XYZ file of N, CA, C and O in Angstrom:
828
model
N 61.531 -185.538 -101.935
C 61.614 -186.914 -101.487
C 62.528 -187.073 -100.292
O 63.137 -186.167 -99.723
N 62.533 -188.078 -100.062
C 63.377 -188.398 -98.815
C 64.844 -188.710 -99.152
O 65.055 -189.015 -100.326
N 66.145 -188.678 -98.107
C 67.494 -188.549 -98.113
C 67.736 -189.458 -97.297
O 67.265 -189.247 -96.180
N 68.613 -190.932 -97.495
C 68.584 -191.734 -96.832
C 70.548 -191.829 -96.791
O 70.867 -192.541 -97.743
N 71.594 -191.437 -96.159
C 72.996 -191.715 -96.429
C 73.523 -192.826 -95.440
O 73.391 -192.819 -94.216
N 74.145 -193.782 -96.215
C 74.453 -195.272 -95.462
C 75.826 -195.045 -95.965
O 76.178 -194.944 -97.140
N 76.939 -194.948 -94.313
C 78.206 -194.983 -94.927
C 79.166 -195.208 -93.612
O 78.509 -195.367 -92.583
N 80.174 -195.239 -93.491
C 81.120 -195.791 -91.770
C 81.439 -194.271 -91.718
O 80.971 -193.929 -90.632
N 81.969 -193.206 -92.291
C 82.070 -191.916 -91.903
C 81.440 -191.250 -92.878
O 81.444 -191.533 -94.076
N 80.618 -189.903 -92.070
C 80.323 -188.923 -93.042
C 80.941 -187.273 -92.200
O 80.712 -186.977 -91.027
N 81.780 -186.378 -93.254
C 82.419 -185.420 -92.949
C 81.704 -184.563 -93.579
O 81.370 -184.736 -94.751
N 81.361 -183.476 -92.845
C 80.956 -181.759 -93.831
C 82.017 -180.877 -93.323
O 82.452 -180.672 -92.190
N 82.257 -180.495 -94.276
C 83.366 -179.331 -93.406
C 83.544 -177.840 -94.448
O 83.555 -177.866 -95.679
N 83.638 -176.934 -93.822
C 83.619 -175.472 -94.460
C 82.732 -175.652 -95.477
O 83.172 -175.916 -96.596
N 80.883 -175.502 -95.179
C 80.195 -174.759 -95.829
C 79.407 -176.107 -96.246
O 78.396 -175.961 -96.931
N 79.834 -177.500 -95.850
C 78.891 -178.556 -96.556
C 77.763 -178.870 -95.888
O 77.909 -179.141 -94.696
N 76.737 -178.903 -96.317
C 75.521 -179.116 -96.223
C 74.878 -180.269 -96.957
O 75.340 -180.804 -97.964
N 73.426 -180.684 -96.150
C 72.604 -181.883 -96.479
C 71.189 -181.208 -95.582
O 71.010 -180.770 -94.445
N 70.527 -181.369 -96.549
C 68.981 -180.545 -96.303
C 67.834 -181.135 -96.779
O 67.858 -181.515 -97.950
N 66.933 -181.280 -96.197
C 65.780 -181.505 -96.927
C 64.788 -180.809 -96.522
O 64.323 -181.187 -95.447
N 64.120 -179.602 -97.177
C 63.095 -178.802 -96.672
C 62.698 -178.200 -97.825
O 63.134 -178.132 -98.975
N 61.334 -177.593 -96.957
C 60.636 -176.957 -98.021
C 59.886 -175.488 -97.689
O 59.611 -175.076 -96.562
N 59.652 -174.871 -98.842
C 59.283 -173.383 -99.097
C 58.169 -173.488 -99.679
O 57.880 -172.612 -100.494
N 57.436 -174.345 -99.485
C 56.187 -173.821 -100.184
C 55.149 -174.844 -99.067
O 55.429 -175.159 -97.911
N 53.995 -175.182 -99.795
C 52.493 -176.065 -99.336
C 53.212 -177.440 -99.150
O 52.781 -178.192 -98.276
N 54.372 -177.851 -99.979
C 54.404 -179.136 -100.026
C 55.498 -179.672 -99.006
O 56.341 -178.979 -98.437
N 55.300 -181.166 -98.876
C 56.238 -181.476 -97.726
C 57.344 -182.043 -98.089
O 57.460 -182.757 -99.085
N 58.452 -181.687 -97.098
C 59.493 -181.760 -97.530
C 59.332 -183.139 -97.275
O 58.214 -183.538 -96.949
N 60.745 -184.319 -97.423
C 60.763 -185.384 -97.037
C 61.568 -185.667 -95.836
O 61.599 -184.746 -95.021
N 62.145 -186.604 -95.579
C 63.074 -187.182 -93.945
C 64.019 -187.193 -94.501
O 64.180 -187.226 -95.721
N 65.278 -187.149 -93.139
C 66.843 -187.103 -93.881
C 67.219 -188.264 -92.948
O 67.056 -188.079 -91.742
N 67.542 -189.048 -93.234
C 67.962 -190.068 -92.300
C 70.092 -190.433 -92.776
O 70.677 -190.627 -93.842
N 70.414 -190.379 -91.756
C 71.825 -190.941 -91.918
C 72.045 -191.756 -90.606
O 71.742 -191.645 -89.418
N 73.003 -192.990 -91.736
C 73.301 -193.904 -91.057
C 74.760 -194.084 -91.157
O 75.272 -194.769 -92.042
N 75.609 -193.296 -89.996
C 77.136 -193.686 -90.383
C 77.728 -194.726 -89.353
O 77.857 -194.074 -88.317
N 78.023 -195.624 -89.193
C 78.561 -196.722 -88.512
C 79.969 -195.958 -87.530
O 80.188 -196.242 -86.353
N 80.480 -195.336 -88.046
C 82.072 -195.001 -87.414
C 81.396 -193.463 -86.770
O 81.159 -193.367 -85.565
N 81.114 -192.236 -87.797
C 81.242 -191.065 -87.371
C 80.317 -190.183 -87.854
O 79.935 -190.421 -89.000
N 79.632 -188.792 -87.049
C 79.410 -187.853 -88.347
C 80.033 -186.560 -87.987
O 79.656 -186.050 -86.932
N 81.062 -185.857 -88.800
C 81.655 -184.988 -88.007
C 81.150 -183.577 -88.906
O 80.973 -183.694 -90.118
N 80.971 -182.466 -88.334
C 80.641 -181.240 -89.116
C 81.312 -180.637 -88.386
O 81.139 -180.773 -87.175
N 82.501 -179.595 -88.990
C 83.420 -178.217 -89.040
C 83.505 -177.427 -89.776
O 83.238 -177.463 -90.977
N 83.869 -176.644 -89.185
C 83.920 -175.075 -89.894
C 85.571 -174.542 -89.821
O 85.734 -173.506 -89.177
N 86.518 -175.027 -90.290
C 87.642 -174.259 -90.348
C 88.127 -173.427 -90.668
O 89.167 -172.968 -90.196
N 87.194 -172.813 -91.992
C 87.914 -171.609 -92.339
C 86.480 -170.512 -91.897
O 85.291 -170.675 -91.624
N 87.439 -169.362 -92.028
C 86.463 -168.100 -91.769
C 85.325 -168.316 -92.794
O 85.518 -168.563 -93.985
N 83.797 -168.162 -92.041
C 82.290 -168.451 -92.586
C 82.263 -166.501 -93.517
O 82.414 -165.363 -93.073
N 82.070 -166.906 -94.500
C 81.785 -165.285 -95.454
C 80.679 -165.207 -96.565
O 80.639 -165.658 -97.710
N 79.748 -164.432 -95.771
C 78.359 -164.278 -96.549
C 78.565 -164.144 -97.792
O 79.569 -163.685 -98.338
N 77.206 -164.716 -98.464
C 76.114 -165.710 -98.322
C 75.837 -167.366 -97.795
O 74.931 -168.090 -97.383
N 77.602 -167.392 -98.196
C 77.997 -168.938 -97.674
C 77.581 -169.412 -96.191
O 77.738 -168.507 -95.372
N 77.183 -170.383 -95.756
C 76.873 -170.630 -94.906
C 77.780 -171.604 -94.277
O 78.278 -172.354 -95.116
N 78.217 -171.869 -92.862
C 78.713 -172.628 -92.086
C 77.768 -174.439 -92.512
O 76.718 -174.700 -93.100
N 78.888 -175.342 -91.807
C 78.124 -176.714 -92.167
C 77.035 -177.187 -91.277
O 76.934 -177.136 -90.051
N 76.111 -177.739 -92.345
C 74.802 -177.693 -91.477
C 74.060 -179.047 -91.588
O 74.329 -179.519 -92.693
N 73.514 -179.586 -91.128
C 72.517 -180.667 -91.102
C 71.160 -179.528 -91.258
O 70.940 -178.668 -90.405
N 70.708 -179.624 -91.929
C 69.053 -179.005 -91.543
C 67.580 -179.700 -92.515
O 67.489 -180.254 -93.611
N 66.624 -179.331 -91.481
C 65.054 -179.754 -91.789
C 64.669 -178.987 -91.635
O 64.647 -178.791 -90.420
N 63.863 -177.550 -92.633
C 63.019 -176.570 -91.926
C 62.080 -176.507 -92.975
O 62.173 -177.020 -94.090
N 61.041 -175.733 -92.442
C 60.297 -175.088 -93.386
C 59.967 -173.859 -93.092
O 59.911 -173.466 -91.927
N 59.592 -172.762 -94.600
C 59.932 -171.665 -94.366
C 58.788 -170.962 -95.944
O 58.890 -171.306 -97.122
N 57.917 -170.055 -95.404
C 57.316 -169.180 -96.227
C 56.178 -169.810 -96.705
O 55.484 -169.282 -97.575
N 55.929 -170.852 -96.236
C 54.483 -171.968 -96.822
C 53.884 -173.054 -95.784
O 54.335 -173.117 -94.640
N 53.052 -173.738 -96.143
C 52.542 -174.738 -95.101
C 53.187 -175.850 -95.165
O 53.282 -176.195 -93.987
N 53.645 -176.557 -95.749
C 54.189 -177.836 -96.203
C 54.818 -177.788 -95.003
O 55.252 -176.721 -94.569
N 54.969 -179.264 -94.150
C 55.501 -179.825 -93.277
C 57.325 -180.180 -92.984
O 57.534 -181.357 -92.690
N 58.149 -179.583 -93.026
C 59.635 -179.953 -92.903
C 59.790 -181.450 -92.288
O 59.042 -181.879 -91.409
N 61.092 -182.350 -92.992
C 60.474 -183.735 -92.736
C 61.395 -183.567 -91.264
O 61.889 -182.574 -90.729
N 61.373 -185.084 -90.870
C 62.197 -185.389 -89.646
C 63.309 -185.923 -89.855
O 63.342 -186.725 -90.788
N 64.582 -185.675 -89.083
C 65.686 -185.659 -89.267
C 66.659 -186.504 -88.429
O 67.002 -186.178 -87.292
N 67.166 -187.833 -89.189
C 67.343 -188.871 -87.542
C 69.056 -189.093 -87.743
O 69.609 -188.766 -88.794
N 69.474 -189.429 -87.091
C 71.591 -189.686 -86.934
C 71.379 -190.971 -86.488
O 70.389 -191.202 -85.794
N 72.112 -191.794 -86.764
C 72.117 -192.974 -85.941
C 74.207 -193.636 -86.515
O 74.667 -194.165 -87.526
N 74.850 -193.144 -85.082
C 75.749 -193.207 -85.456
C 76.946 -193.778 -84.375
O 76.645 -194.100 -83.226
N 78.143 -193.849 -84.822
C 78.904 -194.039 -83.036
C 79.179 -193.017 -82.120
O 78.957 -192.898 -80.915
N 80.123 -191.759 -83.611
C 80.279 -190.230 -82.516
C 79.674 -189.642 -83.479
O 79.602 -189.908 -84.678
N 79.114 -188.570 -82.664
C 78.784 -187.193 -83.325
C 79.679 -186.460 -83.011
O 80.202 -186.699 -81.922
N 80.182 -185.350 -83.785
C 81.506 -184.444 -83.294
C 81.065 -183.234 -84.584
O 81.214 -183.372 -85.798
N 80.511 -182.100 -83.868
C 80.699 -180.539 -84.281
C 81.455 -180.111 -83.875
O 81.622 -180.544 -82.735
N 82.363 -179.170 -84.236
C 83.484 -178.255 -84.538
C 83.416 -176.904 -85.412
O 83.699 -176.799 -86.606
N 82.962 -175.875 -84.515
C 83.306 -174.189 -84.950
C 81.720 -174.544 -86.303
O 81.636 -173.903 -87.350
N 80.965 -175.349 -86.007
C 80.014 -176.021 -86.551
C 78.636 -175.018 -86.303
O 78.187 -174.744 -85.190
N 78.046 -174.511 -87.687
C 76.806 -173.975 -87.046
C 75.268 -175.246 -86.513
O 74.274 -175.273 -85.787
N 76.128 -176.207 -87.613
C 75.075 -177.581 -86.745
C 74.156 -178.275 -87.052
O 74.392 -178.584 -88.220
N 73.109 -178.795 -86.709
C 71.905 -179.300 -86.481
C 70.848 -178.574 -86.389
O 70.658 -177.923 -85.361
N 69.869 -178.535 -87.537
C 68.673 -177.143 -87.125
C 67.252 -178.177 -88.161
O 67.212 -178.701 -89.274
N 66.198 -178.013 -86.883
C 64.945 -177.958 -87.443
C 64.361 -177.100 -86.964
O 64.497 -176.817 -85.773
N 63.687 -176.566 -87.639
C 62.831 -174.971 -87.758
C 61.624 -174.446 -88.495
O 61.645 -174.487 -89.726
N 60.462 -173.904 -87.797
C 59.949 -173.432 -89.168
C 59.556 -171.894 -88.982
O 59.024 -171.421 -87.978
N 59.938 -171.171 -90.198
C 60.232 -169.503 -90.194
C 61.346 -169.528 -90.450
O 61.943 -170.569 -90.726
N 62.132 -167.817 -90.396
C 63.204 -167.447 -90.174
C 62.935 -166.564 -89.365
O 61.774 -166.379 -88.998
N 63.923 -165.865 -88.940
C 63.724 -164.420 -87.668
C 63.004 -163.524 -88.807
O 61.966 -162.923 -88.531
N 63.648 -163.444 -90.234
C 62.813 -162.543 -91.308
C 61.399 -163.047 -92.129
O 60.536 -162.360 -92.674
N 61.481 -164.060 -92.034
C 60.286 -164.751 -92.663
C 59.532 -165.742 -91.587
O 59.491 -166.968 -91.491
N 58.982 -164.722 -90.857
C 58.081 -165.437 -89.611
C 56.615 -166.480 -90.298
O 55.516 -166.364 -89.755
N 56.746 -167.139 -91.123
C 56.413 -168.130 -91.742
C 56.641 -169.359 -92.084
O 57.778 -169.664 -92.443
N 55.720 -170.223 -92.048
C 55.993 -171.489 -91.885
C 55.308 -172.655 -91.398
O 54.715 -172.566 -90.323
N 55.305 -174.076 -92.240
C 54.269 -175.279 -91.468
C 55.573 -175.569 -90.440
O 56.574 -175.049 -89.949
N 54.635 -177.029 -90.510
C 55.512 -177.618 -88.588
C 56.629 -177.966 -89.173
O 56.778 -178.372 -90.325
N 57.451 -177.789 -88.313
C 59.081 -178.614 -88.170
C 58.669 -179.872 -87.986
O 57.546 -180.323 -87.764
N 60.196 -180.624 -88.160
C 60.102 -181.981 -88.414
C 60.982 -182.089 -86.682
O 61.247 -181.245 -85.826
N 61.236 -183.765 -86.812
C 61.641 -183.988 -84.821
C 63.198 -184.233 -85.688
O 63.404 -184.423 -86.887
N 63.884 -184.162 -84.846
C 65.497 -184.601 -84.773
C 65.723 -185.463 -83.444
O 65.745 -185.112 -82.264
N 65.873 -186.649 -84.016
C 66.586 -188.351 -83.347
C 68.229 -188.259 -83.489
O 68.877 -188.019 -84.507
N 68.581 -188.459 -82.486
C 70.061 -188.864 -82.565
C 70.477 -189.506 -81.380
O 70.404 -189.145 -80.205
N 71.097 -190.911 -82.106
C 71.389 -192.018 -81.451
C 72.855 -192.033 -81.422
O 73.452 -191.969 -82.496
N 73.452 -192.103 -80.413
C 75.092 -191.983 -80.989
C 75.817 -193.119 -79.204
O 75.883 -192.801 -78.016
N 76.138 -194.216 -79.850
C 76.714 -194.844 -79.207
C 77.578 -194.772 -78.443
O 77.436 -195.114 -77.269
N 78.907 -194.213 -79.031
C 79.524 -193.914 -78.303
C 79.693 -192.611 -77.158
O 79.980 -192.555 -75.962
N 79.246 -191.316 -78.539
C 79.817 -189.956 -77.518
C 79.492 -189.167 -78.585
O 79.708 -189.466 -79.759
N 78.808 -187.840 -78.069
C 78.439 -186.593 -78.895
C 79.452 -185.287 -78.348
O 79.400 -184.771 -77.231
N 80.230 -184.978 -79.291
C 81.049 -183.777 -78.488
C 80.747 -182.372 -79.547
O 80.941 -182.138 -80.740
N 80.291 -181.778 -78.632
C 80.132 -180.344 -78.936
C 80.831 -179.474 -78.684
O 80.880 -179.241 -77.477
N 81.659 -178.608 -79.539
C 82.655 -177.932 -78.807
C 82.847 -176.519 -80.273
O 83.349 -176.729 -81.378
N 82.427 -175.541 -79.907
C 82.840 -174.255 -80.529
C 83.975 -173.530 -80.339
O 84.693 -173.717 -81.321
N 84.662 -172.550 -79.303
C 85.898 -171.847 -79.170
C 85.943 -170.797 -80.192
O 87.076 -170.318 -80.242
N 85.191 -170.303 -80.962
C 85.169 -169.567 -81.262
C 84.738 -168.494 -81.406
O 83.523 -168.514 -81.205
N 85.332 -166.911 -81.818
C 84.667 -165.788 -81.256
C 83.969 -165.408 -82.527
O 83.673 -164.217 -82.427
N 83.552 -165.923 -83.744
C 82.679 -165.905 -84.535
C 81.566 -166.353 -83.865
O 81.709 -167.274 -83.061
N 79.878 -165.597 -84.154
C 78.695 -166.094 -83.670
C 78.212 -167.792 -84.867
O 77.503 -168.758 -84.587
N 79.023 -167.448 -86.200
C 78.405 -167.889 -87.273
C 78.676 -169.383 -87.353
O 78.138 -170.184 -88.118
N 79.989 -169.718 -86.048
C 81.076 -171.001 -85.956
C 80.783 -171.287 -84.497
O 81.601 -171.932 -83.842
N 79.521 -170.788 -83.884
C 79.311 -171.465 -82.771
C 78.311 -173.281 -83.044
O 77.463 -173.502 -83.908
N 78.713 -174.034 -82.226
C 78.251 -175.463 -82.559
C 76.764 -175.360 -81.955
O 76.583 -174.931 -80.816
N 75.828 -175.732 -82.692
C 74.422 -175.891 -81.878
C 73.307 -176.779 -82.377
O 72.939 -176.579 -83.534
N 72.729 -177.704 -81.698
C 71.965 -178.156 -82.301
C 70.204 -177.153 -81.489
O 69.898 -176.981 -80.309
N 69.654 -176.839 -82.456
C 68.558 -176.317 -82.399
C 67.008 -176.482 -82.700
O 66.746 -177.046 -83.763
N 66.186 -176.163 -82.090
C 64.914 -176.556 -82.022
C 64.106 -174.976 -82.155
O 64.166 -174.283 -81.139
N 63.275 -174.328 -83.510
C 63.002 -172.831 -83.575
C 62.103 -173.189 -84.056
O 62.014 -174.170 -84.795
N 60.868 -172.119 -83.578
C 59.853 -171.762 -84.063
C 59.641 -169.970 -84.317
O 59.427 -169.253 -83.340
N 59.703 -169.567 -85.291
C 59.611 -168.172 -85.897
C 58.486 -168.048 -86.667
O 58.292 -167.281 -87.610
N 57.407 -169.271 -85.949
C 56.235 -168.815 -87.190
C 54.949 -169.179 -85.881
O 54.961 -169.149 -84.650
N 54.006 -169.486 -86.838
C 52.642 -169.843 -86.064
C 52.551 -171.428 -85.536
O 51.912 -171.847 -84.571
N 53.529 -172.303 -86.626
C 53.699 -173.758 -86.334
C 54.463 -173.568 -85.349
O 55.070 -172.619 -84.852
N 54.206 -175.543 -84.996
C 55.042 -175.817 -83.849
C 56.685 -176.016 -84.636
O 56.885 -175.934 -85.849
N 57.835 -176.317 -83.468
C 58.599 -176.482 -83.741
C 58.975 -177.908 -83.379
O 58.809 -178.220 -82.200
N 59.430 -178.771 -84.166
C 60.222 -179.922 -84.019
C 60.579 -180.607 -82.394
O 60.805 -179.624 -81.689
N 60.721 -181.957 -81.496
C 61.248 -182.381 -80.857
C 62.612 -182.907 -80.992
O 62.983 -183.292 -82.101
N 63.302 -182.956 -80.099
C 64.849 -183.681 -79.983
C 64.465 -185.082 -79.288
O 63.414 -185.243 -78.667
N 65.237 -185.865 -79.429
C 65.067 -187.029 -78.530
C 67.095 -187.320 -78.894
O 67.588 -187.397 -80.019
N 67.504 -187.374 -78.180
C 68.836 -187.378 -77.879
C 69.463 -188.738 -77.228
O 68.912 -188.876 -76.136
N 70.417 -189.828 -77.462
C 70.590 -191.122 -76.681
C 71.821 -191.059 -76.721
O 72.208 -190.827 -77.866
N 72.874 -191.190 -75.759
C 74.476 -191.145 -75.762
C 75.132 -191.669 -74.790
O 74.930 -190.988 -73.784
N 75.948 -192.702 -74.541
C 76.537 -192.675 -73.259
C 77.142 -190.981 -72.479
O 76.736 -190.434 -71.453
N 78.255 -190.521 -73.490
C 78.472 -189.029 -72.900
C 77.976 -188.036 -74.037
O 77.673 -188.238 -75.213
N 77.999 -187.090 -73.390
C 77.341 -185.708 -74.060
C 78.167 -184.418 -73.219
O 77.906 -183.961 -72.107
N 79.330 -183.994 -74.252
C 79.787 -183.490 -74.111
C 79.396 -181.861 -74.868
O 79.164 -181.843 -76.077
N 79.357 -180.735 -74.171
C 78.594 -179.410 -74.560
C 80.026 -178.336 -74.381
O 79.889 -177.792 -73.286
N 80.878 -178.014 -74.820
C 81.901 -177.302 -74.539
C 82.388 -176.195 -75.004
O 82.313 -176.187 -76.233
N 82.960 -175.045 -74.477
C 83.339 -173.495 -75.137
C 82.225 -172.898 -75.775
O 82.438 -172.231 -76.787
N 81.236 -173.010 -75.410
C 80.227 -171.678 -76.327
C 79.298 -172.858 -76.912
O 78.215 -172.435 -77.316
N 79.440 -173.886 -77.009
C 78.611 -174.640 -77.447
C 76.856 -175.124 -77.120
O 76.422 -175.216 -75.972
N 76.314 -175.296 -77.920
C 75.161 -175.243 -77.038
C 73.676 -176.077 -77.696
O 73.768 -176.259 -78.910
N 72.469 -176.547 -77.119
C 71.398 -177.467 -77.445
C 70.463 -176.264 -76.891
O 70.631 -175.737 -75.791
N 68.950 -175.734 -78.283
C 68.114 -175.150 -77.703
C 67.271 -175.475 -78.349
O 67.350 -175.960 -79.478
N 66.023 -175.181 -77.521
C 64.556 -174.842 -78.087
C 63.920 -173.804 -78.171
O 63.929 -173.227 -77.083
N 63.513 -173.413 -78.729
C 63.046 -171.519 -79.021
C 61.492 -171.892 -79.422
O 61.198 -172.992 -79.890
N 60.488 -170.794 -79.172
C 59.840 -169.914 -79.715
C 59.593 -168.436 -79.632
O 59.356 -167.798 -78.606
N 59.691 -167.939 -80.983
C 59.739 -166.729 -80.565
C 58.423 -166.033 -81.664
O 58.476 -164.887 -82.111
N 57.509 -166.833 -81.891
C 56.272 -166.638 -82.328
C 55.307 -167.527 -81.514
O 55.717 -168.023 -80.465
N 53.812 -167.797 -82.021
C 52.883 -168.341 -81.388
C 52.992 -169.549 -81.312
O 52.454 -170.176 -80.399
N 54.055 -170.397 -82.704
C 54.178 -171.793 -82.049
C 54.779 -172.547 -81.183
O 55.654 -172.119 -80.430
N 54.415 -173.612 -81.199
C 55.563 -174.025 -79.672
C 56.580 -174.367 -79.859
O 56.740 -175.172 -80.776
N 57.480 -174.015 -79.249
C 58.616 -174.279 -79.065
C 59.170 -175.517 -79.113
O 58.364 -176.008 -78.322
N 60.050 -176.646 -79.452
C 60.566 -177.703 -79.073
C 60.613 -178.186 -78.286
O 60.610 -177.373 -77.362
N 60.686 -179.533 -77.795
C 60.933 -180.111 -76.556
C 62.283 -181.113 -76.555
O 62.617 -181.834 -77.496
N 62.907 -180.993 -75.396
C 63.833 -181.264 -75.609
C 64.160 -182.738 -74.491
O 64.043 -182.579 -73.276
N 64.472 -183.800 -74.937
C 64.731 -185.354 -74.352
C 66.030 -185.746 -74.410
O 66.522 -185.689 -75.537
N 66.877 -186.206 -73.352
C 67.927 -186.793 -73.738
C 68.511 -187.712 -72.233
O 68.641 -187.514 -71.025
N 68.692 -188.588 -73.051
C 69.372 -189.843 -72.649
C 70.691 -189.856 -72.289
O 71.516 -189.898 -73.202
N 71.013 -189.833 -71.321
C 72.889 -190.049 -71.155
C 73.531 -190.523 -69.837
O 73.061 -190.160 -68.758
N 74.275 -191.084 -69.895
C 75.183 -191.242 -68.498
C 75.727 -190.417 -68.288
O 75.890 -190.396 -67.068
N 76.325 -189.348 -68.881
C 77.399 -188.251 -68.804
C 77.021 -187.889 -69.081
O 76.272 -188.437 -69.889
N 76.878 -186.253 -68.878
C 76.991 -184.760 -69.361
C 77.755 -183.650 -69.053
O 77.383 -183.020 -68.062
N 78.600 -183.302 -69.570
C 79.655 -182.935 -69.312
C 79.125 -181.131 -70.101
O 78.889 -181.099 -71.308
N 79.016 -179.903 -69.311
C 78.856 -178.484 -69.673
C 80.137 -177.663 -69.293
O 80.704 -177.562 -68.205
N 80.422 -177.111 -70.502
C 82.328 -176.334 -69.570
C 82.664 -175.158 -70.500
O 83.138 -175.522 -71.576
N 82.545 -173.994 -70.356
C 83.823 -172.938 -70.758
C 82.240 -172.052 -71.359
O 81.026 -172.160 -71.189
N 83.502 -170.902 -72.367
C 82.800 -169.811 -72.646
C 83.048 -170.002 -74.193
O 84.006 -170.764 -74.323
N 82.435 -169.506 -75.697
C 83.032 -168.842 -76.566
C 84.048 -168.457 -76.014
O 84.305 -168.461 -74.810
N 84.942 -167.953 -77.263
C 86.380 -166.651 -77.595
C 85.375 -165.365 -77.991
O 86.031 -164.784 -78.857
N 84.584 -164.893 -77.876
C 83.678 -164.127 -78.232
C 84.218 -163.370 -77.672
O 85.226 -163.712 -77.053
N 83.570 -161.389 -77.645
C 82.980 -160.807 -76.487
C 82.946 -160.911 -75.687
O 83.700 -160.950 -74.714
N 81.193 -161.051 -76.107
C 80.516 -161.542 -75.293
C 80.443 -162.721 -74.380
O 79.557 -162.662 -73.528
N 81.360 -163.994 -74.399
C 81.668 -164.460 -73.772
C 80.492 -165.690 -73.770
O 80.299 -166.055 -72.610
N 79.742 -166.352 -74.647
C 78.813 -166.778 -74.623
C 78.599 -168.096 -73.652
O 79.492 -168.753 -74.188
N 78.228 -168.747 -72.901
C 78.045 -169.802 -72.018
C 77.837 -171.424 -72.934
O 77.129 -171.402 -73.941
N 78.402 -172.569 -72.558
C 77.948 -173.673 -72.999
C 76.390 -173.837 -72.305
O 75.898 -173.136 -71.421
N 75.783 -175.014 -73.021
C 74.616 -175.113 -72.210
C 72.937 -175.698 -72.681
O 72.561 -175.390 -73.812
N 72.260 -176.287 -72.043
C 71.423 -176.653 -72.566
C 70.197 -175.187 -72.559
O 70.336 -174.685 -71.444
N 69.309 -174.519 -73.213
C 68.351 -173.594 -73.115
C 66.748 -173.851 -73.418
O 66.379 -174.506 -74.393
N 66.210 -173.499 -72.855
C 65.193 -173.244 -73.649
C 64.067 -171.274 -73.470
O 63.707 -170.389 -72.693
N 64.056 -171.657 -74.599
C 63.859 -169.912 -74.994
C 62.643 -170.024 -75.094
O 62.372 -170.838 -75.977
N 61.538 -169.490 -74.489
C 59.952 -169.290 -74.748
C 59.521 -168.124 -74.968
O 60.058 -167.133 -74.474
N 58.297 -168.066 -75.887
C 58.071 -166.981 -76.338
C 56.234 -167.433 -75.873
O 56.226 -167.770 -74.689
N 55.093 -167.490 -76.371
C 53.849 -167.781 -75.481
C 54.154 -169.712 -75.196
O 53.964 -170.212 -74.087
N 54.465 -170.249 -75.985
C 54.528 -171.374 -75.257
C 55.774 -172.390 -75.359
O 56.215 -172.773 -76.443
N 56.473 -172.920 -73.677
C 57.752 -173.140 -73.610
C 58.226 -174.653 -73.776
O 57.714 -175.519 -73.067
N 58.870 -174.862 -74.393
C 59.413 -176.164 -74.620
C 59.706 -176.678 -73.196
O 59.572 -175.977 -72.193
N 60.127 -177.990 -73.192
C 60.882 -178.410 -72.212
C 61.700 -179.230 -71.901
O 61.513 -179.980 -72.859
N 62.746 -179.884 -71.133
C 64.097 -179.834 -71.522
C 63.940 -181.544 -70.737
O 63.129 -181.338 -69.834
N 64.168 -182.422 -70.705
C 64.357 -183.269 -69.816
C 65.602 -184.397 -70.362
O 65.914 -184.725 -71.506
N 66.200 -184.861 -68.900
C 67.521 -185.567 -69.202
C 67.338 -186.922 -68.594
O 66.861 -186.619 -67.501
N 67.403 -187.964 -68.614
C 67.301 -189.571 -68.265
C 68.600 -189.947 -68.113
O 69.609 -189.389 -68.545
N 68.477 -191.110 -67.353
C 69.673 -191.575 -67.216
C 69.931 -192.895 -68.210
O 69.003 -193.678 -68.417
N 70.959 -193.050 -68.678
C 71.567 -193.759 -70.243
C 72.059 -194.855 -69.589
O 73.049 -195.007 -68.874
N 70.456 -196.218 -70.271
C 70.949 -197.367 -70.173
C 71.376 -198.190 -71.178
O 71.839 -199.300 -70.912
């Protein structure tokens, strides 16, 4: 069924999650949150398998059933060392899967994205994947600023036959700056990753 959260702040932090998806024929439902003040997701302490970093997610994975759509409607969005925002359908191991659902996020005031960390597992991202034959999910994005910082990052992938995400966003500001603490040194940044067919990325100006 569907996930509807009405509240002035909502916090996930080290490992909390809110999901609605599905593994089989059937469809998952929509996750809709409505926080008036905030929605903040962090990762403060060291991420240690099986546990997973905090996540918003809609996917589907190993069946046909449809992953629902996934909407924010809030003042700030704020990830932190955050693995994030993910609609998807497959995994990199289970290249299976119906369509992804779209991810809406309305955020009045300001979306700040910001990782700094040299963990891959605590980088902040909101994501758009296709690892199967379905398509993958759209973004539609609305913010006065949009802040992307230290390793942080917004993508669309396919890396099977479906398509990739497309990616929309609305803003007066956009603000891209720094590297991970990684290595590798990873780049902030908007992407899109194509595999036979490529998403595409477009930015408007925020009235």
């Amino acid at each position: 069924g569907n996930i509807h959260l009405t509240t002035s702040e909502l916090l996930l932090e080290d490992g909390g999650l809110v999901s609605s998806s599905t593994l089989s024929d059937g469809n998952a439902g929509d996750l809709l949150i409505r926080a008036t003040d905030s929605v903040v997701l962090q990762q403060l302490a060291p991420v240690v398998l099986p546990l997973l970093p905090s996540l918003l997610a809609n996917v589907s994975i190993g069946g046909n059933g449809s992953a629902g759509d996934l909407t924010i409607e809030t003042g700030r969005l704020v990830m932190q060392q955050s693995l994030g925002i993910f609609s998807g359908t497959g995994l990199f191991t289970v290249p299976f899967g119906g369509p992804a659902g779209d991810i809406t996020i309305v955020a009045t005031d300001s979306i700040d994205l910001f990782s700094g960390s040299s963990r891959p597992s605590q980088r902040s991202v909101i994501d758009l994947s296709s690892f199967s034959a379905a398509a993958a999910g759209s973004l539609n994005l609305t913010t006065p600023l949009l802040s992307i910082r230290e390793g942080a990052n917004i993508s669309g992938a396919t890396l099977n036959a479906g398509a990739g995400g497309a990616i929309q966003i609305e803003a007066s500001e956009i603000v891209i700056l720094g590297r991970d603490a990684g290595e590798l040194g990873l780049v902030s940044g908007i992407f899109s990753i194509s595999g036979d067919f490529g998403p595409t990325v477009t930015t408007i100006p925020f009235t």
